[in-house]
Short mmCIF file of C-alpha atoms and ligand atoms in Angstrom, two decimals:
data_model
loop_
_atom_site.label_atom_id
_atom_site.label_comp_id
_atom_site.label_asym_id
_atom_site.label_seq_id
_atom_site.Cartn_x
_atom_site.Cartn_y
_atom_site.Cartn_z
CA MET U 13 72.24 122.24 133.27
CA HIS U 14 75.53 119.89 131.74
CA LYS U 15 74.39 119.42 128.41
CA ARG U 16 73.46 115.40 128.71
CA ILE U 17 71.90 115.97 131.32
CA ALA U 18 69.44 118.78 129.57
CA ARG U 19 69.30 115.63 126.75
CA TRP U 20 66.54 114.09 129.37
CA PHE U 21 64.43 116.94 130.38
CA GLN U 22 64.32 117.11 126.59
CA ASP U 23 63.61 113.82 125.48
CA LYS U 24 61.17 113.29 128.75
CA LYS U 25 59.18 116.33 127.14
CA ASN U 26 59.04 114.59 123.44
CA GLY U 27 57.89 111.13 124.96
CA ILE U 28 61.39 109.96 123.48
CA LYS U 29 62.52 106.71 126.05
CA ARG U 30 66.11 106.19 127.28
CA ALA U 31 68.01 103.13 128.12
CA VAL U 32 70.17 102.66 131.34
CA VAL U 33 71.43 99.41 131.79
CA THR U 34 74.24 98.50 135.15
CA ALA U 35 77.97 97.75 134.58
CA TYR U 36 80.10 97.22 136.86
CA ASP U 37 84.02 96.89 134.98
CA HIS U 38 85.56 98.16 131.48
CA PRO U 39 84.42 95.51 128.98
CA PHE U 40 80.57 95.33 129.94
CA ALA U 41 80.61 99.69 129.97
CA ARG U 42 82.23 99.20 126.67
CA PHE U 43 79.92 96.99 125.10
CA ALA U 44 76.75 99.33 126.52
CA ALA U 45 78.60 102.64 125.42
CA ALA U 46 79.20 100.85 121.57
CA ALA U 47 74.90 99.71 121.50
CA GLY U 48 73.59 103.20 122.00
CA VAL U 49 72.59 102.92 125.73
CA HIS U 50 71.94 106.27 127.23
CA GLY U 51 73.09 105.71 130.85
CA ILE U 52 75.59 103.08 133.12
CA LEU U 53 74.33 102.15 136.59
CA VAL U 54 77.52 101.72 138.12
CA GLY U 55 74.68 99.38 140.83
CA ASP U 56 75.32 98.40 144.28
CA SER U 57 73.79 95.15 143.27
CA LEU U 58 77.18 94.30 141.84
CA GLY U 59 77.44 93.05 145.82
CA MET U 60 74.70 90.61 144.87
CA VAL U 61 75.04 89.95 140.56
CA VAL U 62 79.28 89.58 140.65
CA ALA U 63 79.79 89.42 144.24
CA GLY U 64 77.62 86.66 145.08
CA ALA U 65 75.65 88.31 148.20
CA PRO U 66 72.10 87.15 149.39
CA ASP U 67 71.47 91.06 149.46
CA THR U 68 73.42 94.53 148.43
CA LEU U 69 73.89 95.71 152.36
CA ALA U 70 78.09 94.22 152.26
CA VAL U 71 78.99 96.94 149.50
CA THR U 72 81.67 99.39 150.59
CA LEU U 73 81.96 102.92 149.02
CA GLU U 74 85.92 101.92 148.36
CA GLN U 75 83.73 99.16 146.41
CA MET U 76 81.99 101.59 144.52
CA ALA U 77 84.49 103.66 143.95
CA TYR U 78 86.80 101.18 142.24
CA HIS U 79 84.13 99.47 139.87
CA THR U 80 83.14 103.20 138.82
CA GLN U 81 87.27 104.46 138.00
CA MET U 82 86.60 101.06 135.63
CA VAL U 83 83.05 101.73 134.11
CA ALA U 84 84.05 105.42 133.90
CA ARG U 85 87.12 104.87 131.08
CA ALA U 86 85.10 103.44 128.96
CA ALA U 87 82.28 104.39 129.17
CA GLY U 88 81.65 107.45 126.11
CA ASP U 89 78.72 109.86 125.47
CA CYS U 90 77.09 107.58 128.17
CA LEU U 91 76.07 109.36 131.73
CA VAL U 92 77.36 107.04 134.39
CA PHE U 93 75.42 107.12 137.35
CA ALA U 94 76.69 105.00 140.76
CA ASP U 95 74.88 103.88 144.04
CA LEU U 96 75.83 105.12 147.08
CA PRO U 97 75.97 102.18 149.20
CA PHE U 98 74.21 101.20 152.47
CA GLY U 99 75.45 102.93 155.66
CA THR U 100 77.32 105.70 153.62
CA TYR U 101 74.04 108.31 153.54
CA GLU U 102 71.83 107.66 156.08
CA LYS U 103 73.16 109.52 158.60
CA GLY U 104 72.27 112.95 157.26
CA PRO U 105 73.75 115.91 154.47
CA GLU U 106 77.45 115.43 155.31
CA GLN U 107 78.01 112.53 155.07
CA ALA U 108 76.11 112.19 152.31
CA TRP U 109 78.57 114.73 151.07
CA ASP U 110 81.49 112.91 151.73
CA ALA U 111 80.18 109.77 150.03
CA ALA U 112 79.00 111.13 146.92
CA VAL U 113 82.71 113.21 146.27
CA THR U 114 84.38 110.18 146.03
CA LEU U 115 82.84 108.26 143.61
CA LEU U 116 82.55 112.32 141.32
CA ARG U 117 85.98 112.04 142.04
CA ALA U 118 86.08 108.22 140.67
CA GLY U 119 83.98 109.72 137.64
CA ALA U 120 80.41 109.18 138.58
CA ASP U 121 78.32 112.14 136.72
CA VAL U 122 74.91 111.09 138.97
CA ILE U 123 75.24 110.31 142.02
CA LYS U 124 72.26 107.61 143.50
CA LEU U 125 70.64 107.22 146.38
CA GLU U 126 67.40 105.43 147.93
CA GLY U 127 65.04 106.44 150.20
CA GLY U 128 61.44 109.11 150.21
CA ALA U 129 60.99 112.02 152.19
CA GLU U 130 63.20 111.86 154.61
CA MET U 131 66.47 111.89 152.01
CA ALA U 132 64.88 115.94 150.98
CA PRO U 133 67.75 117.32 152.95
CA THR U 134 70.64 115.02 151.53
CA VAL U 135 69.22 115.94 148.37
CA ALA U 136 68.98 119.40 148.47
CA PHE U 137 72.32 119.83 150.44
CA CYS U 138 73.95 118.28 147.63
CA THR U 139 72.55 119.13 144.88
CA ALA U 140 72.82 123.21 146.09
CA ARG U 141 76.45 122.19 146.49
CA GLY U 142 77.22 121.24 142.57
CA ILE U 143 76.36 117.27 143.06
CA ASN U 144 73.50 115.84 140.21
CA ILE U 145 71.55 113.43 142.32
CA CYS U 146 69.23 110.75 141.35
CA ALA U 147 66.49 109.35 143.79
CA HIS U 148 65.16 105.85 144.03
CA ILE U 149 61.86 104.68 145.60
CA GLY U 150 59.85 102.13 146.11
CA LEU U 151 61.09 98.39 146.43
CA THR U 152 64.77 99.91 147.85
CA PRO U 153 66.90 96.80 148.23
CA GLN U 154 68.89 98.01 150.96
CA ARG U 155 65.51 97.92 153.56
CA VAL U 156 65.53 94.13 152.50
CA ARG U 157 66.37 93.15 156.31
CA GLN U 158 62.91 94.84 157.68
CA TRP U 159 61.18 93.36 154.37
CA GLY U 160 62.70 90.11 155.26
CA SER U 161 62.23 89.48 151.09
CA PHE U 162 62.26 91.80 148.15
CA GLN U 163 58.76 92.90 147.58
CA ARG U 164 56.55 94.58 145.35
CA GLN U 165 55.74 98.23 146.27
CA GLY U 166 52.99 100.80 146.15
CA THR U 167 50.36 97.80 145.89
CA SER U 168 47.64 99.03 148.74
CA ALA U 169 45.92 103.04 148.32
CA GLU U 170 48.54 104.56 151.42
CA SER U 171 51.53 102.76 149.78
CA ALA U 172 51.28 104.46 146.49
CA ARG U 173 50.00 107.90 147.89
CA ARG U 174 52.96 108.03 150.45
CA LEU U 175 55.36 107.00 146.97
CA GLN U 176 53.81 109.62 144.71
CA ALA U 177 53.97 112.52 147.85
CA ASP U 178 58.10 111.04 148.32
CA ALA U 179 58.43 111.39 144.63
CA GLU U 180 57.07 115.02 144.43
CA THR U 181 59.37 116.39 148.04
CA LEU U 182 62.65 114.34 146.44
CA ALA U 183 62.30 116.69 143.21
CA GLU U 184 61.16 119.46 144.59
CA ALA U 185 64.37 118.70 146.72
CA GLY U 186 66.37 118.94 143.34
CA ALA U 187 67.03 114.99 142.63
CA ARG U 188 67.59 115.21 138.86
CA PHE U 189 66.74 111.81 138.42
CA LEU U 190 64.34 109.28 140.44
CA VAL U 191 64.41 105.41 139.79
CA LEU U 192 60.64 104.08 140.64
CA GLU U 193 61.78 100.07 141.64
CA ALA U 194 58.82 97.39 141.71
CA VAL U 195 56.11 99.10 141.96
CA PRO U 196 52.21 99.24 139.82
CA ASP U 197 51.90 99.87 136.49
CA THR U 198 49.58 103.11 136.66
CA LEU U 199 51.61 104.25 139.93
CA ALA U 200 54.24 104.88 137.97
CA ALA U 201 52.39 106.27 135.29
CA ARG U 202 51.21 109.02 137.53
CA ILE U 203 53.99 109.90 139.03
CA THR U 204 56.15 109.99 135.68
CA ARG U 205 53.29 112.09 134.17
CA ASP U 206 53.45 114.35 137.87
CA LEU U 207 56.91 115.69 137.50
CA THR U 208 59.26 117.46 135.46
CA ILE U 209 62.21 115.42 135.98
CA PRO U 210 63.29 111.88 134.08
CA THR U 211 61.76 108.62 135.74
CA ILE U 212 63.39 105.39 135.27
CA GLY U 213 61.82 102.50 135.76
CA ILE U 214 62.29 98.74 137.26
CA GLY U 215 59.97 96.25 137.13
CA ALA U 216 57.91 99.61 136.79
CA GLY U 217 56.01 99.03 133.86
CA PRO U 218 56.48 100.70 130.28
CA ASP U 219 55.41 104.03 131.01
CA THR U 220 58.60 105.54 133.24
CA ASP U 221 60.73 108.08 130.65
CA ALA U 222 63.70 105.60 130.84
CA GLN U 223 64.15 101.98 131.60
CA VAL U 224 67.13 100.77 133.64
CA LEU U 225 67.97 96.37 133.69
CA VAL U 226 70.75 94.50 135.31
CA MET U 227 73.41 93.74 132.51
CA HIS U 228 73.77 90.28 134.11
CA ASP U 229 69.96 89.56 134.02
CA LEU U 230 69.57 91.07 130.61
CA LEU U 231 72.41 89.21 128.51
CA GLY U 232 71.51 85.65 131.05
CA LEU U 233 74.79 85.37 133.00
CA GLY U 234 73.04 84.52 136.31
CA ALA U 235 71.11 81.79 137.33
CA GLU U 236 68.30 83.55 138.27
CA SER U 237 66.43 87.26 137.21
CA PRO U 238 63.41 89.06 138.40
CA PRO U 239 59.86 88.15 137.03
CA PHE U 240 60.50 91.42 135.62
CA ALA U 241 63.70 91.28 134.32
CA ARG U 242 63.69 90.04 130.35
CA ARG U 243 67.11 87.95 129.40
CA TYR U 244 68.13 88.78 125.80
CA ILE U 245 70.64 85.87 125.45
CA GLU U 246 71.55 83.15 127.72
CA GLY U 247 74.68 84.33 127.38
CA GLY U 248 75.90 82.12 130.57
CA GLN U 249 75.38 78.83 127.91
CA VAL U 250 77.42 80.47 125.16
CA MET U 251 80.05 80.74 127.93
CA ARG U 252 79.56 77.43 129.20
CA ASP U 253 79.47 75.72 125.83
CA ALA U 254 83.41 77.96 124.98
CA LEU U 255 84.91 76.81 128.24
CA ALA U 256 84.02 73.20 127.88
CA GLU U 257 85.36 73.31 124.08
CA TYR U 258 88.26 74.78 125.16
CA VAL U 259 88.38 71.93 128.10
CA ARG U 260 87.73 69.46 125.43
CA ASP U 261 90.60 71.15 122.64
CA VAL U 262 93.18 71.20 125.67
CA GLY U 263 92.26 67.03 126.63
CA SER U 264 93.01 66.18 122.57
CA GLY U 265 95.65 67.87 121.75
CA HIS U 266 93.80 70.00 119.17
CA PHE U 267 94.76 73.94 121.96
CA PRO U 268 97.56 75.12 121.31
CA PRO U 269 98.56 73.87 118.28
CA ARG U 270 102.08 73.17 117.30
CA ARG U 271 104.76 75.14 116.23
CA LYS U 272 107.16 74.31 113.42
CA VAL U 273 109.35 77.24 115.42
N1 MHF F 305 69.97 90.72 139.29
C1 MHF F 305 69.35 90.89 139.74
N2 MHF F 305 68.73 92.16 139.34
C2 MHF F 305 67.66 92.86 140.28
O1 MHF F 305 67.18 93.52 138.52
C3 MHF F 305 67.97 93.95 141.35
C4 MHF F 305 69.33 92.62 141.76
N3 MHF F 305 69.33 91.65 140.75
N4 MHF F 305 69.17 92.44 143.03
C5 MHF F 305 69.22 94.12 143.75
C6 MHF F 305 66.88 94.24 143.35
C7 MHF F 305 66.45 93.74 143.87
N5 MHF F 305 65.64 93.70 143.04
C8 MHF F 305 64.59 92.38 143.14
C9 MHF F 305 64.30 90.63 143.42
C10 MHF F 305 63.50 90.20 143.59
C11 MHF F 305 61.57 90.91 142.95
C12 MHF F 305 59.85 90.94 143.44
O2 MHF F 305 59.92 91.52 142.21
N6 MHF F 305 60.39 89.69 143.43
C13 MHF F 305 59.07 88.62 142.82
C14 MHF F 305 58.77 87.89 145.16
C15 MHF F 305 58.86 89.11 145.83
C16 MHF F 305 57.76 88.78 146.89
O3 MHF F 305 58.84 88.05 147.92
O4 MHF F 305 56.88 89.39 147.98
C17 MHF F 305 57.74 88.88 143.18
O5 MHF F 305 57.07 88.96 142.33
O6 MHF F 305 56.94 90.57 143.73
C18 MHF F 305 61.88 92.57 142.48
C19 MHF F 305 63.18 93.04 142.36
C20 MHF F 305 66.31 94.29 142.18
N7 MHF F 305 67.55 93.98 141.76
C1 KIV F 306 68.36 98.12 140.09
C2 KIV F 306 68.97 99.28 140.28
C3 KIV F 306 67.85 100.48 140.29
C4 KIV F 306 69.89 99.25 140.81
O1 KIV F 306 69.19 100.55 142.13
C5 KIV F 306 71.30 98.85 141.23
O2 KIV F 306 71.07 97.79 140.18
O3 KIV F 306 71.79 97.99 141.98
MG1 MG F 307 71.33 99.55 143.73
#
């Protein structure tokens, strides 16, 4: 196993938590790596937080490859995860393989895809041929057009049982990581305890092996964040203040300074 991935398994055994953040370009990935983040996810959430769309469905493989390249160049020792976007992998293992190769060539270490047991053959196919797969269950945003909104999952006993079975099936198929999104804390804790692979939670409570947050939520750059996100700084306000000062300085003649020669 890749030494950097083996560390994730070791830390899970020892109960040491790991932190993942999304990044979509070089400067943000550089900040994440310098801060000691363990993993960077080039998420298809870029369609929403960077491109301004209402969901992630319009993101293309070419866009994901472009952003993965920017991030990988700055990632240092961070493990780089990249999302397969909607429509590039659901038909089956061979379609998924082609798309995953594109993102590996762009610099990703681990390829993430959404879905439960129905994705197990694809996970097994890619894993057997040399690609590290991160599965993603619970609130899978690529299915929002079926649900109508971003709804928490696993809240009924039946849905919780299905998610737990999905987790086990995906791990048995060879997934190296599992993202649990917007599910009850108790369910995430149970799945984390049952699996030997590291779980990465978002809106899934404190008991997953790692956490992931969207960079623009963490830094307060978006107008709104999901209820579970913590805005560590109101970065948007900091930027607006700087920009307004620039506008004032240009208007008043304080910028640029007059040079002697
Ligand atoms: N900026 C941003 N941050 C994210 O974490 C994120 C995105 N965008 N876009 C893609 C998905 C969507 N995400 C979300 C969004 C909302 C909830 C949520 O919990 N919503 C409310 C209302 C749900 C409903 O209408 O039923 C909730 O309390 O469940 C969860 C995950 C997480 N992801
Ligand atoms: C929220 C995370 C897990 C994600 O899939 C993304 O950022 O696209
Ligand atoms: Mg995603």
